[in-house]
Coordinates of N, CA and C in Angstrom, one line a residue:
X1 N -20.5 16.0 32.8 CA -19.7 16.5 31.6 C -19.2 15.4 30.8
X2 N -19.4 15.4 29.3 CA -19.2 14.4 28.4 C -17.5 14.2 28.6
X3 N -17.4 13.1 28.4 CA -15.5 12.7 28.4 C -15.1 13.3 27.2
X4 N -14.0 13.9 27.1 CA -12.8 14.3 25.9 C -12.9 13.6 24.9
X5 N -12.7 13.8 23.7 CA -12.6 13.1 22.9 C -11.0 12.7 22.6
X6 N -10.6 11.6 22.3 CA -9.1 11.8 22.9 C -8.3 11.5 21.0
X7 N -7.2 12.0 21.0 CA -6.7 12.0 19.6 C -5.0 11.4 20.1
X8 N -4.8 10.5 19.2 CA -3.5 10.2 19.1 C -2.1 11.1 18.0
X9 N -1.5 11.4 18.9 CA -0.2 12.5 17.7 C 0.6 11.8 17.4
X10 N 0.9 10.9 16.4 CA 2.2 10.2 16.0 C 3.3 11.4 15.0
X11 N 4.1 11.5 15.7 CA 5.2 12.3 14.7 C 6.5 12.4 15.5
X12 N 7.5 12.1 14.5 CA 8.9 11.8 14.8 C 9.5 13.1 15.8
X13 N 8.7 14.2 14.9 CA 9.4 15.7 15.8 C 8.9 16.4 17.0
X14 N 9.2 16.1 17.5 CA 8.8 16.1 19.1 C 8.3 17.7 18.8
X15 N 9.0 18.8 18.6 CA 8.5 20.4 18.6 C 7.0 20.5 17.7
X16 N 6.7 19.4 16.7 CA 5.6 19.5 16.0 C 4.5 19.0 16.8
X17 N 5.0 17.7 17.6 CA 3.9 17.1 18.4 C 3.3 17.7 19.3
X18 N 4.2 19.0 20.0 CA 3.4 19.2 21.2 C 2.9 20.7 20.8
X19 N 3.3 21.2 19.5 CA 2.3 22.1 19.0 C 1.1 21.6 18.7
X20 N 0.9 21.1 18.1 CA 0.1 20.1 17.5 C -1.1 19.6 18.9
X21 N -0.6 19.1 19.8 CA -1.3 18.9 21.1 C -1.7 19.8 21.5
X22 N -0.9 21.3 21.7 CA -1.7 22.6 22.4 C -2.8 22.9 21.7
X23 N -2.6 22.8 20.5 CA -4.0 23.4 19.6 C -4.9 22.3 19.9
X24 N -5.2 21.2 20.0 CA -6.0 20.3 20.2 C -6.4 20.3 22.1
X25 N -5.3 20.6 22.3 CA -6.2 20.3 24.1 C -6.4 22.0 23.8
X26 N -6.3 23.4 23.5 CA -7.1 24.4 24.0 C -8.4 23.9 23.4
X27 N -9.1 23.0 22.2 CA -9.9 22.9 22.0 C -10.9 21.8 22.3
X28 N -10.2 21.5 23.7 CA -10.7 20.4 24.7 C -10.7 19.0 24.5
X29 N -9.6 18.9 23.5 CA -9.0 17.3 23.1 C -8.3 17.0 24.4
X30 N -8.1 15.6 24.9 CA -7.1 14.7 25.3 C -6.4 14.1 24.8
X31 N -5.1 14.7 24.5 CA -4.0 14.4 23.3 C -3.0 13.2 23.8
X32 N -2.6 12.5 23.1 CA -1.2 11.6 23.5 C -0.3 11.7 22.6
X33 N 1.2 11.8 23.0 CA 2.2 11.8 21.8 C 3.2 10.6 21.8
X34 N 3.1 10.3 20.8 CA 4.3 9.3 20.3 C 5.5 9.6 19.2
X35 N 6.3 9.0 19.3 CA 7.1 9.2 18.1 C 7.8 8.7 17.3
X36 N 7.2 7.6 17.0 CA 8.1 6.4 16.1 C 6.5 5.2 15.8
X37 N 7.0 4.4 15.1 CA 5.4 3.7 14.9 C 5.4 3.0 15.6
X38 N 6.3 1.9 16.5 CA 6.1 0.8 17.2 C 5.2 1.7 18.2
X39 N 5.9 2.6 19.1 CA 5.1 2.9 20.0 C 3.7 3.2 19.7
X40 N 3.5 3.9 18.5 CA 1.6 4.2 17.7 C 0.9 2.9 17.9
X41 N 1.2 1.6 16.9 CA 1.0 1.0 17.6 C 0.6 0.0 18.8
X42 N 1.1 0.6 20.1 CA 1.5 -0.3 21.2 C -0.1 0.8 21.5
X43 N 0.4 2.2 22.0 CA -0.1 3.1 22.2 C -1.7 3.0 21.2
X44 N -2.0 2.5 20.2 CA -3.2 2.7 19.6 C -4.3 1.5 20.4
X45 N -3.6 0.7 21.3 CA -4.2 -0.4 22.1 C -4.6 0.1 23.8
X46 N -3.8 0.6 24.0 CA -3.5 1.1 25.9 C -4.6 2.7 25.9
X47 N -4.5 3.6 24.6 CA -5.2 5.0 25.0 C -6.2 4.8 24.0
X48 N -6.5 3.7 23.1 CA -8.0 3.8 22.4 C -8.7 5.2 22.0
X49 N -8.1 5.6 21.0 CA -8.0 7.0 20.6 C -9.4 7.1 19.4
X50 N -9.9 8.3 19.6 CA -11.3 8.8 18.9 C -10.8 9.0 17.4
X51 N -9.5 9.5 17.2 CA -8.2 10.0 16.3 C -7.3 10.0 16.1
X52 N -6.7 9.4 15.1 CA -5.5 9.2 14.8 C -4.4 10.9 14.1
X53 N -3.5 11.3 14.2 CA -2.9 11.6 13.5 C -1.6 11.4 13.0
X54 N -1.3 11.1 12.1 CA -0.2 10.4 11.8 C 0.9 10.7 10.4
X55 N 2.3 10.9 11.1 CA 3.1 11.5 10.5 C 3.2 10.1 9.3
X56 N 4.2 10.5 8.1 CA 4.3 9.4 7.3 C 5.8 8.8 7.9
X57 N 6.8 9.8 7.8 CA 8.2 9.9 7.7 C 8.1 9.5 9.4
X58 N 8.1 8.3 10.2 CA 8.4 8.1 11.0 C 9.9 6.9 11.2
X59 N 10.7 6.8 12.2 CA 11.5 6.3 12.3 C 11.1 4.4 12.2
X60 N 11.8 3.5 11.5 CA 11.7 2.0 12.0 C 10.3 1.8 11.2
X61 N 8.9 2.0 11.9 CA 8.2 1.8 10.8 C 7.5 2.5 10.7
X62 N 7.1 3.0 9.7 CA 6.4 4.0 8.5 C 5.4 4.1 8.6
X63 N 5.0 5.4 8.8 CA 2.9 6.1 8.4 C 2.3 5.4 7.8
X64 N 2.7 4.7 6.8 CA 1.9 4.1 5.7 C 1.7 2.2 6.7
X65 N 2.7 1.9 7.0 CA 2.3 0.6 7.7 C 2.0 0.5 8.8
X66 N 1.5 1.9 9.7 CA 1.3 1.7 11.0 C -0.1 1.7 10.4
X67 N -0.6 2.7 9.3 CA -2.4 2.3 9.1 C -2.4 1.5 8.5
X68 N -1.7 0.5 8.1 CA -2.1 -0.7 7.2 C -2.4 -1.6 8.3
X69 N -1.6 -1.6 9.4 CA -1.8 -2.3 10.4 C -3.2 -2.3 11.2
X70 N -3.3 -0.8 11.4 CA -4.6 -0.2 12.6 C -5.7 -0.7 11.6
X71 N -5.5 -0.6 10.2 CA -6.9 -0.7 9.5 C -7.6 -2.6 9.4
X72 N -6.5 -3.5 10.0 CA -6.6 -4.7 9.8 C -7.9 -5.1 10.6
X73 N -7.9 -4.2 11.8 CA -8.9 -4.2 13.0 C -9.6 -3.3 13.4
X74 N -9.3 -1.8 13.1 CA -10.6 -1.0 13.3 C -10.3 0.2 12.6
X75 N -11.1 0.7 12.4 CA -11.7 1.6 11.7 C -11.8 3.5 12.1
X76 N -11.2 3.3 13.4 CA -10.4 4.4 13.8 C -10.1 5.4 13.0
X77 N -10.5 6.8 13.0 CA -10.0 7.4 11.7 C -8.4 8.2 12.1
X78 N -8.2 8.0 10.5 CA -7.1 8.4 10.7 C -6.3 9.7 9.8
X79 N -5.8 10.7 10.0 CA -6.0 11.8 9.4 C -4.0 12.1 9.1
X80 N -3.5 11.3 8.0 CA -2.3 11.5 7.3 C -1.4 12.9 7.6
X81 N -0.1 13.4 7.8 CA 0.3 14.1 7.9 C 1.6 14.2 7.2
X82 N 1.9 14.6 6.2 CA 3.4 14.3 5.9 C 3.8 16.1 5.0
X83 N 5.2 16.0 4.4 CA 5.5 17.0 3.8 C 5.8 16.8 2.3
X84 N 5.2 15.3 2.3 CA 5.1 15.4 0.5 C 3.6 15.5 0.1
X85 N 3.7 16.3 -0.9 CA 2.4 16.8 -1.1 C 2.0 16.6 -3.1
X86 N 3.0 15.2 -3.7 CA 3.1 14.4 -4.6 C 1.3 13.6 -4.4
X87 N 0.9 13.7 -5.5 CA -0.8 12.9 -5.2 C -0.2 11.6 -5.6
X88 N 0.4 11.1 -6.0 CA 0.8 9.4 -5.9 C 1.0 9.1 -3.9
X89 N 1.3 10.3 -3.3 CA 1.4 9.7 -1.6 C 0.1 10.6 -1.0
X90 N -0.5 11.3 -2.0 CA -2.0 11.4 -1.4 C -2.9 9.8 -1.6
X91 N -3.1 9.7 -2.7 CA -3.7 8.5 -3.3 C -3.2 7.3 -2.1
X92 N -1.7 7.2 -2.6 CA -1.5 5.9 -1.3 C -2.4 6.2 -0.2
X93 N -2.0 7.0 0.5 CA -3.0 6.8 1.8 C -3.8 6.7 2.4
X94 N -4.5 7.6 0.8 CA -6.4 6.9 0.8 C -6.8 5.8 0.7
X95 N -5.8 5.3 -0.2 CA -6.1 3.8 -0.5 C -6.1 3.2 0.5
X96 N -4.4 3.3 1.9 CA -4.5 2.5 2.7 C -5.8 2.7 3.7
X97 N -6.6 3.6 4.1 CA -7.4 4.0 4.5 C -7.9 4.9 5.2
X98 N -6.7 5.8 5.5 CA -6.7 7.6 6.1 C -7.7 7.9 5.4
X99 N -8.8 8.6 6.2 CA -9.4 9.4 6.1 C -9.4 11.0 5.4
X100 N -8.1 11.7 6.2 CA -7.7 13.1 5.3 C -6.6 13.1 4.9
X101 N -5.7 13.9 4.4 CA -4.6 13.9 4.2 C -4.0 15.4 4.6
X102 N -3.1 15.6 5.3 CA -2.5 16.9 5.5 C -1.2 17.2 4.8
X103 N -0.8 18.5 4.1 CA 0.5 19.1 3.5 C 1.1 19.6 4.4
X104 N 2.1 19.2 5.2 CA 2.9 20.1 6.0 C 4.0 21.2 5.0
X105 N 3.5 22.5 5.4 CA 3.1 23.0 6.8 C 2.3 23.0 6.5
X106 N 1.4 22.7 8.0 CA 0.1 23.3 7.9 C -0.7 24.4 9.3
X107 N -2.0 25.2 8.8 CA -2.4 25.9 9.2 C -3.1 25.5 10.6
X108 N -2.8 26.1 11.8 CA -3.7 24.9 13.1 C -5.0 25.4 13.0
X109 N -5.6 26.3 12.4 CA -6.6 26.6 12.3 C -7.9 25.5 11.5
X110 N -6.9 25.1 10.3 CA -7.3 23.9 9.4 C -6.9 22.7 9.8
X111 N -6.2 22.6 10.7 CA -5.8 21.1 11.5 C -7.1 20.8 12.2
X112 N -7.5 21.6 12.8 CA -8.3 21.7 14.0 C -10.3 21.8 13.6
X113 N -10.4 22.2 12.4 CA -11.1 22.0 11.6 C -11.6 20.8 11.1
X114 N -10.5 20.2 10.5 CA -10.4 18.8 9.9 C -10.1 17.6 11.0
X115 N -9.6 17.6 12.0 CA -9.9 16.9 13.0 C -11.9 17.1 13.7
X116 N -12.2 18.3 13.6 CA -13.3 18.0 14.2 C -14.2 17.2 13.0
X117 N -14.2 17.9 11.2 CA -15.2 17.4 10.6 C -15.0 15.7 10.4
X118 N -13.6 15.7 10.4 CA -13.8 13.7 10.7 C -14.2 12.8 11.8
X119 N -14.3 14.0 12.9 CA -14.8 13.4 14.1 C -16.6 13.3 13.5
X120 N -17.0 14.6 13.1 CA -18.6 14.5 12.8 C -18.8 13.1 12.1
X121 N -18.1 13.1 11.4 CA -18.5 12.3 10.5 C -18.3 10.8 10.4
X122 N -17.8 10.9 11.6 CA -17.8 9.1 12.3 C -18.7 9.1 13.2
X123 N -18.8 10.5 14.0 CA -20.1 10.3 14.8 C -21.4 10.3 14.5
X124 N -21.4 11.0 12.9 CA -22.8 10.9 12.5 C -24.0 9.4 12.7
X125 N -24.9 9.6 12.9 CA -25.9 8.3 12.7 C -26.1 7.8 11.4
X126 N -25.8 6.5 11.3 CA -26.3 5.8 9.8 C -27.6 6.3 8.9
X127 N -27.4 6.1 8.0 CA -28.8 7.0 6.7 C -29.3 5.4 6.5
X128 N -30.8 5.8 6.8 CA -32.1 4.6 6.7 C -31.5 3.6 5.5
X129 N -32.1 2.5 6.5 CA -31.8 1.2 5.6 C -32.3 1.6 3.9
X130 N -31.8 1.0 2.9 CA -32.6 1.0 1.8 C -33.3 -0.2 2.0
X131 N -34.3 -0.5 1.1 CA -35.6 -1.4 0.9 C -34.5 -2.5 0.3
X132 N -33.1 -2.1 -0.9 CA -32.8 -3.2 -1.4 C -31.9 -4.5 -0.6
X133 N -31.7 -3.9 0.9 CA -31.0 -4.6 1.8 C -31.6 -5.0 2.6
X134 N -30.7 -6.1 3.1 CA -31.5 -7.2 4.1 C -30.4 -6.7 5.6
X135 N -30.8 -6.0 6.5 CA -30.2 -5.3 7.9 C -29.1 -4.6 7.0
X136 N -27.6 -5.2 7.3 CA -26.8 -4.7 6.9 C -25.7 -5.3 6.4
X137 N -26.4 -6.1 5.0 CA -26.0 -7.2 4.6 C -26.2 -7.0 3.0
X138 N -25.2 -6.4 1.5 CA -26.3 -6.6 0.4 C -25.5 -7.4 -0.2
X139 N -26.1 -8.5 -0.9 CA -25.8 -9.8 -1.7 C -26.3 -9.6 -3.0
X140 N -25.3 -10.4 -4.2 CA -26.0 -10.7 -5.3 C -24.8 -11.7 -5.7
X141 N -25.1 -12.1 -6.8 CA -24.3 -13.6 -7.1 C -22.6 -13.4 -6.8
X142 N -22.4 -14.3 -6.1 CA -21.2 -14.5 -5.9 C -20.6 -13.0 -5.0
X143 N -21.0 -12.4 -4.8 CA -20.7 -11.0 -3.6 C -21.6 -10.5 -3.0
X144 N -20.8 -10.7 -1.5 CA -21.4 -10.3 -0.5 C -21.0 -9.1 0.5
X145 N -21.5 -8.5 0.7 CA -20.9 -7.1 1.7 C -21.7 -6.8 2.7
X146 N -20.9 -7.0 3.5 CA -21.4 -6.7 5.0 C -21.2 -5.8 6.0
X147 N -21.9 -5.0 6.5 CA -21.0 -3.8 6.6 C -21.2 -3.8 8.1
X148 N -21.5 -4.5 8.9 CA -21.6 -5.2 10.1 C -20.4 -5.1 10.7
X149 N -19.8 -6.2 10.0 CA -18.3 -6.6 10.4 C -17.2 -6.2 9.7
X150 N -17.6 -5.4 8.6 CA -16.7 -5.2 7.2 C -16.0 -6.1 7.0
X151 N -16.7 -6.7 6.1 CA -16.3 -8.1 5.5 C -16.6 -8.2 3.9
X152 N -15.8 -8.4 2.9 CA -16.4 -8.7 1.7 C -16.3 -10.0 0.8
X153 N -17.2 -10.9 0.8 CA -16.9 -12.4 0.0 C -17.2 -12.0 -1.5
X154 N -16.2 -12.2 -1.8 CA -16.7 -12.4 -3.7 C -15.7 -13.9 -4.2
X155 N -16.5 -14.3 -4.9 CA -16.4 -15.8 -5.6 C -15.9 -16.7 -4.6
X156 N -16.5 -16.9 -3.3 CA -16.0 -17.8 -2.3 C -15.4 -17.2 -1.3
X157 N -14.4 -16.3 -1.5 CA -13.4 -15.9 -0.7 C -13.6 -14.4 -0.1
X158 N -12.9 -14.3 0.7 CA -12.7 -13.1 1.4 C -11.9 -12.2 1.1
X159 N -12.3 -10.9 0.5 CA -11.6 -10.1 0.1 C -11.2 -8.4 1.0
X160 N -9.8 -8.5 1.2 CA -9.5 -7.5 2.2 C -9.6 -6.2 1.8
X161 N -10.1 -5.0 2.0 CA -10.0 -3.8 1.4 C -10.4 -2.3 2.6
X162 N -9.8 -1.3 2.4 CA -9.8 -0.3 3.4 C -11.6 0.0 3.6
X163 N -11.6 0.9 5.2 CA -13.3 1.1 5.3 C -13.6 1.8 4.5
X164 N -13.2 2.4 3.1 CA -13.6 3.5 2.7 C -14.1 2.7 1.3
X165 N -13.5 2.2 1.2 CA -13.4 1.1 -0.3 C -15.2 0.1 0.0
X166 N -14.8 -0.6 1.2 CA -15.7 -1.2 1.6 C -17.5 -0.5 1.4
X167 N -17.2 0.5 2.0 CA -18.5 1.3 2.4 C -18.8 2.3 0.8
X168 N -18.3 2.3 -0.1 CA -18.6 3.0 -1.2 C -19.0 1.6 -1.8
X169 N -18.1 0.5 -1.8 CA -19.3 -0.6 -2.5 C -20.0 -1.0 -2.4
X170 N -20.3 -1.1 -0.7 CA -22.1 -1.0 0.1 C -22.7 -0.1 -0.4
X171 N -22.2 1.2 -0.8 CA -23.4 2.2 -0.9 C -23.9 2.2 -2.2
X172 N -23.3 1.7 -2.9 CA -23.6 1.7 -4.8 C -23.9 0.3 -5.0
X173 N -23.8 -0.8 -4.1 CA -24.5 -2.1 -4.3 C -25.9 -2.1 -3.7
X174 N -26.2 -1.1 -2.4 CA -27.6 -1.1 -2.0 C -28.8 -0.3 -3.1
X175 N -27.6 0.6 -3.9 CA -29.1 1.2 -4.7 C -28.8 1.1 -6.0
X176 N -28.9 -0.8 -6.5 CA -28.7 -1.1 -8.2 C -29.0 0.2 -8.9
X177 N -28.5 0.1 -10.3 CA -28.2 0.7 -11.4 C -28.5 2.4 -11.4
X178 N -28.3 3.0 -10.4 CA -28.7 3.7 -9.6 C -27.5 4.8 -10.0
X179 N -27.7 5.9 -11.1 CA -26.3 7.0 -11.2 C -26.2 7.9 -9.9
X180 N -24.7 7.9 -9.6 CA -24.0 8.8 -8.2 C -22.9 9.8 -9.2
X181 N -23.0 11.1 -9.1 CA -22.5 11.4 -9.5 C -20.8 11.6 -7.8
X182 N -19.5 12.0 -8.8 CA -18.8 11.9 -7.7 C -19.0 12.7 -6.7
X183 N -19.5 14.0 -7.0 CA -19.4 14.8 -5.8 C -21.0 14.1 -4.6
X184 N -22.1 13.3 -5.3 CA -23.1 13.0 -4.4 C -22.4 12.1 -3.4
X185 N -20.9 11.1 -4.4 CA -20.3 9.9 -3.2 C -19.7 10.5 -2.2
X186 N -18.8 11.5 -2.6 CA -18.4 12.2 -1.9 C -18.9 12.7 -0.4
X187 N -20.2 13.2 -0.3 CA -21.0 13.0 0.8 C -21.5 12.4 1.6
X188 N -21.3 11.1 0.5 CA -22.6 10.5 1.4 C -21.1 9.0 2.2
X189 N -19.8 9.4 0.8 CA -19.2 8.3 2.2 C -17.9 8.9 3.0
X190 N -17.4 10.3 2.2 CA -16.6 11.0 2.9 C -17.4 12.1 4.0
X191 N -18.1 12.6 3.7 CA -19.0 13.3 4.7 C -18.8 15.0 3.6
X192 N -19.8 15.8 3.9 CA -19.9 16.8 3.1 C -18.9 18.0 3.3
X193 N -18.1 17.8 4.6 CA -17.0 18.8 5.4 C -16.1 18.0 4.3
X194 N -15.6 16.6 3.8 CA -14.4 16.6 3.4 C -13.7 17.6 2.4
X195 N -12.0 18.0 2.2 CA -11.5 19.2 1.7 C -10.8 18.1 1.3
X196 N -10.9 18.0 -0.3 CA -10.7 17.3 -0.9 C -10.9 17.1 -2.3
X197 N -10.7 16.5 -3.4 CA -11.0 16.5 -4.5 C -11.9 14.9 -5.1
X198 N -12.6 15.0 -6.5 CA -13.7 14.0 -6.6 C -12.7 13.3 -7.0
X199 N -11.1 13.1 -7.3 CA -10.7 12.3 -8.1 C -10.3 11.2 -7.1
X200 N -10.2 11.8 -5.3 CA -10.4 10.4 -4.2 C -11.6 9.6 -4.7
X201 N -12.5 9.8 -5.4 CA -13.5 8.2 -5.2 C -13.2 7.9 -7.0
X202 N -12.2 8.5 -7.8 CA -11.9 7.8 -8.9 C -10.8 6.8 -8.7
X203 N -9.8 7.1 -7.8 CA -8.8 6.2 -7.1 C -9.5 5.1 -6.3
X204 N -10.7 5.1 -5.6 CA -11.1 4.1 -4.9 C -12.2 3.1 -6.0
X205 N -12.9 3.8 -6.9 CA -13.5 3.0 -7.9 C -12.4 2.0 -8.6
X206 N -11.3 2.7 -8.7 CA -10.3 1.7 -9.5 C -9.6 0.9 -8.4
X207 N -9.6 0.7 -7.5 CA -8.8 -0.1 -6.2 C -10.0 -1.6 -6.4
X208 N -11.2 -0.7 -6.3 CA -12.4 -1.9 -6.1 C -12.3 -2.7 -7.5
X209 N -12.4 -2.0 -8.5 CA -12.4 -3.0 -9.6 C -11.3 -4.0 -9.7
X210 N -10.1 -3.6 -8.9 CA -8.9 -4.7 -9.4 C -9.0 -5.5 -8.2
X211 N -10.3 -5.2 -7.5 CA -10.6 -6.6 -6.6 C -11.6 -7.4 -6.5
X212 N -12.4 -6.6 -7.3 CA -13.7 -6.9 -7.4 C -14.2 -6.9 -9.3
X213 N -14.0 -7.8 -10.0 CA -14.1 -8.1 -11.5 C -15.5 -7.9 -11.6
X214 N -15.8 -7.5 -12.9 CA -17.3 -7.4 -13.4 C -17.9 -8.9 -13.6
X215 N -19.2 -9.1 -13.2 CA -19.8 -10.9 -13.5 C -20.7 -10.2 -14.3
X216 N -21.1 -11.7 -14.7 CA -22.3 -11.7 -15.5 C -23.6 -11.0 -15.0
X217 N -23.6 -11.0 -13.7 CA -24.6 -10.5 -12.9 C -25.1 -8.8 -12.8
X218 N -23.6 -8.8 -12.5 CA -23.0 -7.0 -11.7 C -22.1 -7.0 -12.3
X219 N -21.8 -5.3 -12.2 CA -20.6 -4.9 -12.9 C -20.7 -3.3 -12.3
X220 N -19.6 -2.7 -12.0 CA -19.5 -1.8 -11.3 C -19.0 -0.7 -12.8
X221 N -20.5 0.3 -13.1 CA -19.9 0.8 -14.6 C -19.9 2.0 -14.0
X222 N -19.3 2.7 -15.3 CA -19.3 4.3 -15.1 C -20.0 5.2 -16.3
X223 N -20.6 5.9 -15.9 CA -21.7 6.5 -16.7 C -20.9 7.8 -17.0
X224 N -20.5 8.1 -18.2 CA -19.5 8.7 -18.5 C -20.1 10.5 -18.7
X225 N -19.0 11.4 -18.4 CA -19.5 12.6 -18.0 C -20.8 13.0 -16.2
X226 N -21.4 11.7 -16.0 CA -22.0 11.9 -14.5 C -20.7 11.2 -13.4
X227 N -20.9 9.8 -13.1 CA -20.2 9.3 -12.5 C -20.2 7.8 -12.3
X228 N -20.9 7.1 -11.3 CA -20.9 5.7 -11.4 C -22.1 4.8 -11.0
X229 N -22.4 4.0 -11.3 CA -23.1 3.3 -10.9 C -23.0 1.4 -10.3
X230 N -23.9 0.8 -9.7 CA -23.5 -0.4 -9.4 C -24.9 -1.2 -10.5
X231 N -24.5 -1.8 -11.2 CA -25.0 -1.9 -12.5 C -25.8 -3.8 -12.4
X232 N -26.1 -4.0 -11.7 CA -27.1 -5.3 -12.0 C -28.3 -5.4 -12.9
X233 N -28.1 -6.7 -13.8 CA -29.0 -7.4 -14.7 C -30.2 -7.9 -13.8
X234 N -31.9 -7.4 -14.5 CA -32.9 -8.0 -13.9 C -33.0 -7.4 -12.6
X235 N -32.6 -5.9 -12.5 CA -33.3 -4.9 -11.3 C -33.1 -3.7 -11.6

């Protein structure tokens, strides 16, 4: 019998967490609860969790910097939970790198939903190399993206940015001048289950540009009324 998939519950309210756990272990999760961030943290090392859930409003330190932290080193998904439901603290936590975002209250029916389609969608298998990439590596002057180690060099240096940021500029730098409309990105780097809107990969288009400047070479444009493209001279 395959092992559990196991999910982490960070949230301050102990009555929420172990609801939250029941609906996940009847549906044959291995749940752990915490309640504050150090412990998420400590706990994101000792139970090596398939999933993250994670309150915002926690005590000492905050939802928002326990994934700033987790995202430093892996890629763990993580699935936001708070009761503000303001898109300036959706946006933040896409940016930092949460995967979904949840409105409390919410329904366990759609908890439980959204925990499995972001499990699919990490477990899915990678989509065939393109022809324009070398393994899993695509280069052009002065930027390089690696999606190996998720790593991005542009003009010498190393530039830090969430997996979601990273992997949408792999995917539009492997197929030059090549129009994506948002709902195609949507797919292909949220997964086709995400419940969500296209204006997540307009938030992430603009995160990448204020780290990533247009060159002479490339330039990351937008093809107005479709969506975007990764725009190289001489291909």
């Amino acid at each position: 019998m395959a092992d559990k998939q196991k999910i982490l519950i960070v949230d301050d309210d102990e009555n929420i967490a172990e609801l939250i756990s029941l609906y996940l272990t009847k549906e044959c999760f291995d749940t752990c609860m915490v309640y504050n961030g150090e412990d998420a943290l400590t706990k994101f090392h000792s139970f090596s969790p398939d999933l993250i859930l994670l309150d915002l409003m926690l005590p000492g330190i905050d939802g928002y910097h326990v994934c700033r932290e987790i995202r430093r080193e892996s890629a763990t998904p993580i699935i936001m939970l708070s009761a503000k439901g303001e898109i300036f603290d959706k946006v933040l936590g896409l940016e930092l790198g949460a995967d979904d975002y949840m409105i409390k209250p919410f329904d366990s029916k759609e908890l439980v939903a959204r925990v499995k389609a972001v499990l699919r969608r990490t477990a899915a298998q990678p989509a065939p190399v393109p022809a324009a990439m070398e393994g899993d590596v695509v280069s052009y002057p002065d930027l390089v993206v690696n999606l190996t180690n998720y790593s991005v060099q542009y003009m010498g240096r190393t530039v830090d940015m969430p997996p979601k940021e990273l992997e949408l500029l792999y995917f539009l730098a492997s197929s030059p001048n090549r129009v994506f409309t948002r709902e195609q990105l949507l797919d292909h780097i949220w997964g086709y289950e995400y419940i969500g809107d296209t204006r997540t990969v307009d938030v992430h288009i603009k995160r990448l540009r204020e780290k990533i400047k247009d060159h002479p070479s490339w330039s990351l444009a937008t093809v107005w009324g479709i969506g975007y493209k990764f725009e190289a001279k001489g291909k």
